[in-house]
Amino acid sequence: MDNLAYSLKTLCQHNADGSRMTQAQRERGLSLIARELRTLGYRLPDARSIKPKHVERLVRHWQETKVSGATIKNRMGWLRWWSEKVRKASVIPRENAALGIGTRSTFKGRSAAATPADAMATLPERMRLAIRLQMAFGLR
């Protein structure tokens, strides 16, 4: 474990924001980011050493390795949390679009959610009648 990874681990342990699952995911994610920075040739001595060039290089690396847009957005959330905790929030732009990350994902399929009519069609006749009575008279 290098200095940056250790610094990020202690930062996560001293700032318990969110649920336990969120904290665990954030700690693992920041550990991954520290490893990636190290493999990209950046040897940060401390968590407070983050700069815009590090963020830009990470995003470029993620895009080159074809990491999905949603994953990049999650990682950007971890980076923003990190920069906020070390009081360097200005290091990361507020908008993902400034770093070339898509802002919206588009849905190109059909909704998989069942409609109430579909749900009613699968019920037995007596149950459908009971539900109609409940709706008509406000019963439970």
PDB file of C-alpha atoms in Angstrom:
ATOM      1  CA  MET A   1       0.000   0.000   0.000  1.00  0.00           C
ATOM      2  CA  ASP A   2       1.528   3.289  -1.081  1.00  0.00           C
ATOM      3  CA  ASN A   3       1.183   6.652   0.681  1.00  0.00           C
ATOM      4  CA  LEU A   4      -1.813   7.789  -1.347  1.00  0.00           C
ATOM      5  CA  ALA A   5      -3.756   4.566  -0.769  1.00  0.00           C
ATOM      6  CA  TYR A   6      -3.035   4.749   2.964  1.00  0.00           C
ATOM      7  CA  SER A   7      -4.051   8.416   3.091  1.00  0.00           C
ATOM      8  CA  LEU A   8      -7.323   7.697   1.263  1.00  0.00           C
ATOM      9  CA  LYS A   9      -8.072   4.733   3.530  1.00  0.00           C
ATOM     10  CA  THR A  10      -7.672   6.858   6.658  1.00  0.00           C
ATOM     11  CA  LEU A  11      -9.715   9.629   5.038  1.00  0.00           C
ATOM     12  CA  CYS A  12     -12.569   7.158   4.473  1.00  0.00           C
ATOM     13  CA  GLN A  13     -12.332   5.781   7.998  1.00  0.00           C
ATOM     14  CA  HIS A  14     -12.490   9.241   9.584  1.00  0.00           C
ATOM     15  CA  ASN A  15     -15.433  10.451   7.455  1.00  0.00           C
ATOM     16  CA  ALA A  16     -18.389   8.109   7.802  1.00  0.00           C
ATOM     17  CA  ASP A  17     -20.748   9.677   5.249  1.00  0.00           C
ATOM     18  CA  GLY A  18     -23.584   7.504   3.963  1.00  0.00           C
ATOM     19  CA  SER A  19     -24.553   3.934   4.701  1.00  0.00           C
ATOM     20  CA  ARG A  20     -22.079   1.180   5.478  1.00  0.00           C
ATOM     21  CA  MET A  21     -22.424  -0.155   1.947  1.00  0.00           C
ATOM     22  CA  THR A  22     -21.737   3.291   0.460  1.00  0.00           C
ATOM     23  CA  GLN A  23     -18.707   3.712   2.706  1.00  0.00           C
ATOM     24  CA  ALA A  24     -17.325   0.304   1.711  1.00  0.00           C
ATOM     25  CA  GLN A  25     -17.861   0.932  -2.002  1.00  0.00           C
ATOM     26  CA  ARG A  26     -16.275   4.371  -1.758  1.00  0.00           C
ATOM     27  CA  GLU A  27     -13.230   2.984   0.056  1.00  0.00           C
ATOM     28  CA  ARG A  28     -12.769   0.215  -2.539  1.00  0.00           C
ATOM     29  CA  GLY A  29     -13.299   2.700  -5.366  1.00  0.00           C
ATOM     30  CA  LEU A  30     -10.770   5.171  -4.017  1.00  0.00           C
ATOM     31  CA  SER A  31      -8.299   2.329  -3.515  1.00  0.00           C
ATOM     32  CA  LEU A  32      -8.762   1.409  -7.183  1.00  0.00           C
ATOM     33  CA  ILE A  33      -8.239   5.037  -8.205  1.00  0.00           C
ATOM     34  CA  ALA A  34      -5.023   5.204  -6.155  1.00  0.00           C
ATOM     35  CA  ARG A  35      -3.742   2.062  -7.934  1.00  0.00           C
ATOM     36  CA  GLU A  36      -4.689   3.484 -11.322  1.00  0.00           C
ATOM     37  CA  LEU A  37      -2.902   6.760 -10.591  1.00  0.00           C
ATOM     38  CA  ARG A  38       0.179   4.809  -9.610  1.00  0.00           C
ATOM     39  CA  THR A  39       0.114   2.733 -12.815  1.00  0.00           C
ATOM     40  CA  LEU A  40      -0.345   5.924 -14.849  1.00  0.00           C
ATOM     41  CA  GLY A  41       2.908   7.219 -13.363  1.00  0.00           C
ATOM     42  CA  TYR A  42       1.602   9.597 -10.708  1.00  0.00           C
ATOM     43  CA  ARG A  43       3.092   9.083  -7.258  1.00  0.00           C
ATOM     44  CA  LEU A  44       1.008  11.287  -5.001  1.00  0.00           C
ATOM     45  CA  PRO A  45       2.450  11.578  -1.494  1.00  0.00           C
ATOM     46  CA  ASP A  46      -0.883  12.421   0.142  1.00  0.00           C
ATOM     47  CA  ALA A  47      -4.600  12.737  -0.576  1.00  0.00           C
ATOM     48  CA  ARG A  48      -4.266  16.531  -0.496  1.00  0.00           C
ATOM     49  CA  SER A  49      -1.976  16.402  -3.530  1.00  0.00           C
ATOM     50  CA  ILE A  50      -4.761  15.900  -6.070  1.00  0.00           C
ATOM     51  CA  LYS A  51      -4.701  18.284  -9.040  1.00  0.00           C
ATOM     52  CA  PRO A  52      -6.823  18.817 -12.154  1.00  0.00           C
ATOM     53  CA  LYS A  53      -4.239  17.037 -14.314  1.00  0.00           C
ATOM     54  CA  HIS A  54      -4.728  13.852 -12.271  1.00  0.00           C
ATOM     55  CA  VAL A  55      -8.499  13.948 -12.724  1.00  0.00           C
ATOM     56  CA  GLU A  56      -8.242  14.657 -16.459  1.00  0.00           C
ATOM     57  CA  ARG A  57      -5.760  11.817 -16.949  1.00  0.00           C
ATOM     58  CA  LEU A  58      -7.957   9.376 -15.007  1.00  0.00           C
ATOM     59  CA  VAL A  59     -11.020  10.253 -17.089  1.00  0.00           C
ATOM     60  CA  ARG A  60      -9.033   9.913 -20.320  1.00  0.00           C
ATOM     61  CA  HIS A  61      -7.708   6.531 -19.129  1.00  0.00           C
ATOM     62  CA  TRP A  62     -11.222   5.308 -18.295  1.00  0.00           C
ATOM     63  CA  GLN A  63     -12.515   6.386 -21.690  1.00  0.00           C
ATOM     64  CA  GLU A  64      -9.589   4.700 -23.471  1.00  0.00           C
ATOM     65  CA  THR A  65     -10.219   1.435 -21.617  1.00  0.00           C
ATOM     66  CA  LYS A  66     -13.923   1.633 -22.550  1.00  0.00           C
ATOM     67  CA  VAL A  67     -15.299   1.879 -19.007  1.00  0.00           C
ATOM     68  CA  SER A  68     -19.067   2.477 -19.182  1.00  0.00           C
ATOM     69  CA  GLY A  69     -20.440   5.977 -18.711  1.00  0.00           C
ATOM     70  CA  ALA A  70     -22.352   5.052 -15.552  1.00  0.00           C
ATOM     71  CA  THR A  71     -19.194   3.621 -13.960  1.00  0.00           C
ATOM     72  CA  ILE A  72     -17.247   6.770 -14.811  1.00  0.00           C
ATOM     73  CA  LYS A  73     -19.993   8.866 -13.223  1.00  0.00           C
ATOM     74  CA  ASN A  74     -19.800   6.779 -10.030  1.00  0.00           C
ATOM     75  CA  ARG A  75     -16.036   7.179  -9.928  1.00  0.00           C
ATOM     76  CA  MET A  76     -16.402  10.928 -10.450  1.00  0.00           C
ATOM     77  CA  GLY A  77     -18.672  10.977  -7.402  1.00  0.00           C
ATOM     78  CA  TRP A  78     -15.922   9.330  -5.366  1.00  0.00           C
ATOM     79  CA  LEU A  79     -13.378  11.815  -6.707  1.00  0.00           C
ATOM     80  CA  ARG A  80     -15.664  14.728  -5.814  1.00  0.00           C
ATOM     81  CA  TRP A  81     -16.124  13.337  -2.295  1.00  0.00           C
ATOM     82  CA  TRP A  82     -12.347  13.001  -1.968  1.00  0.00           C
ATOM     83  CA  SER A  83     -11.657  16.536  -3.197  1.00  0.00           C
ATOM     84  CA  GLU A  84     -14.358  17.935  -0.906  1.00  0.00           C
ATOM     85  CA  LYS A  85     -12.893  16.221   2.160  1.00  0.00           C
ATOM     86  CA  VAL A  86      -9.404  17.598   1.494  1.00  0.00           C
ATOM     87  CA  ARG A  87     -10.904  21.046   0.825  1.00  0.00           C
ATOM     88  CA  LYS A  88      -9.977  21.127  -2.843  1.00  0.00           C
ATOM     89  CA  ALA A  89     -13.437  20.987  -4.406  1.00  0.00           C
ATOM     90  CA  SER A  90     -12.362  23.374  -7.174  1.00  0.00           C
ATOM     91  CA  VAL A  91     -10.026  20.700  -8.587  1.00  0.00           C
ATOM     92  CA  ILE A  92     -12.947  18.859 -10.231  1.00  0.00           C
ATOM     93  CA  PRO A  93     -15.448  20.674 -12.480  1.00  0.00           C
ATOM     94  CA  ARG A  94     -19.039  20.679 -11.262  1.00  0.00           C
ATOM     95  CA  GLU A  95     -20.333  19.311 -14.552  1.00  0.00           C
ATOM     96  CA  ASN A  96     -19.218  16.001 -16.040  1.00  0.00           C
ATOM     97  CA  ALA A  97     -19.578  17.486 -19.529  1.00  0.00           C
ATOM     98  CA  ALA A  98     -16.538  19.698 -18.858  1.00  0.00           C
ATOM     99  CA  LEU A  99     -14.440  16.511 -18.780  1.00  0.00           C
ATOM    100  CA  GLY A 100     -16.088  14.949 -21.832  1.00  0.00           C
ATOM    101  CA  ILE A 101     -18.363  12.616 -19.882  1.00  0.00           C
ATOM    102  CA  GLY A 102     -21.910  12.217 -21.235  1.00  0.00           C
ATOM    103  CA  THR A 103     -24.581  13.930 -19.195  1.00  0.00           C
ATOM    104  CA  ARG A 104     -27.591  11.769 -20.002  1.00  0.00           C
ATOM    105  CA  SER A 105     -28.099   8.205 -21.022  1.00  0.00           C
ATOM    106  CA  THR A 106     -30.815   7.580 -23.550  1.00  0.00           C
ATOM    107  CA  PHE A 107     -33.307   4.746 -23.318  1.00  0.00           C
ATOM    108  CA  LYS A 108     -33.830   2.979 -26.630  1.00  0.00           C
ATOM    109  CA  GLY A 109     -35.960   0.037 -25.702  1.00  0.00           C
ATOM    110  CA  ARG A 110     -39.387  -0.822 -24.482  1.00  0.00           C
ATOM    111  CA  SER A 111     -40.271  -0.528 -20.827  1.00  0.00           C
ATOM    112  CA  ALA A 112     -40.100  -3.848 -19.000  1.00  0.00           C
ATOM    113  CA  ALA A 113     -42.462  -2.651 -16.278  1.00  0.00           C
ATOM    114  CA  ALA A 114     -45.802  -4.405 -16.135  1.00  0.00           C
ATOM    115  CA  THR A 115     -48.846  -2.208 -16.570  1.00  0.00           C
ATOM    116  CA  PRO A 116     -51.814  -2.557 -14.208  1.00  0.00           C
ATOM    117  CA  ALA A 117     -53.852  -4.080 -17.054  1.00  0.00           C
ATOM    118  CA  ASP A 118     -51.176  -6.779 -17.508  1.00  0.00           C
ATOM    119  CA  ALA A 119     -51.223  -7.522 -13.789  1.00  0.00           C
ATOM    120  CA  MET A 120     -55.005  -7.745 -13.721  1.00  0.00           C
ATOM    121  CA  ALA A 121     -55.061 -10.123 -16.701  1.00  0.00           C
ATOM    122  CA  THR A 122     -52.943 -12.677 -14.874  1.00  0.00           C
ATOM    123  CA  LEU A 123     -55.279 -12.860 -11.847  1.00  0.00           C
ATOM    124  CA  PRO A 124     -58.196 -15.299 -11.498  1.00  0.00           C
ATOM    125  CA  GLU A 125     -61.676 -13.947 -12.316  1.00  0.00           C
ATOM    126  CA  ARG A 126     -62.820 -13.802  -8.656  1.00  0.00           C
ATOM    127  CA  MET A 127     -59.733 -11.797  -7.669  1.00  0.00           C
ATOM    128  CA  ARG A 128     -60.298  -9.325 -10.519  1.00  0.00           C
ATOM    129  CA  LEU A 129     -63.893  -8.806  -9.363  1.00  0.00           C
ATOM    130  CA  ALA A 130     -62.749  -8.266  -5.772  1.00  0.00           C
ATOM    131  CA  ILE A 131     -60.217  -5.656  -6.909  1.00  0.00           C
ATOM    132  CA  ARG A 132     -62.862  -3.878  -8.993  1.00  0.00           C
ATOM    133  CA  LEU A 133     -65.131  -3.701  -5.943  1.00  0.00           C
ATOM    134  CA  GLN A 134     -62.277  -2.368  -3.827  1.00  0.00           C
ATOM    135  CA  MET A 135     -61.555   0.347  -6.387  1.00  0.00           C
ATOM    136  CA  ALA A 136     -65.223   1.267  -6.808  1.00  0.00           C
ATOM    137  CA  PHE A 137     -66.038   1.528  -3.095  1.00  0.00           C
ATOM    138  CA  GLY A 138     -62.659   2.540  -1.694  1.00  0.00           C
ATOM    139  CA  LEU A 139     -62.205  -0.727   0.213  1.00  0.00           C
ATOM    140  CA  ARG A 140     -58.929  -2.212   1.319  1.00  0.00           C
TER     141      ARG A 140
END
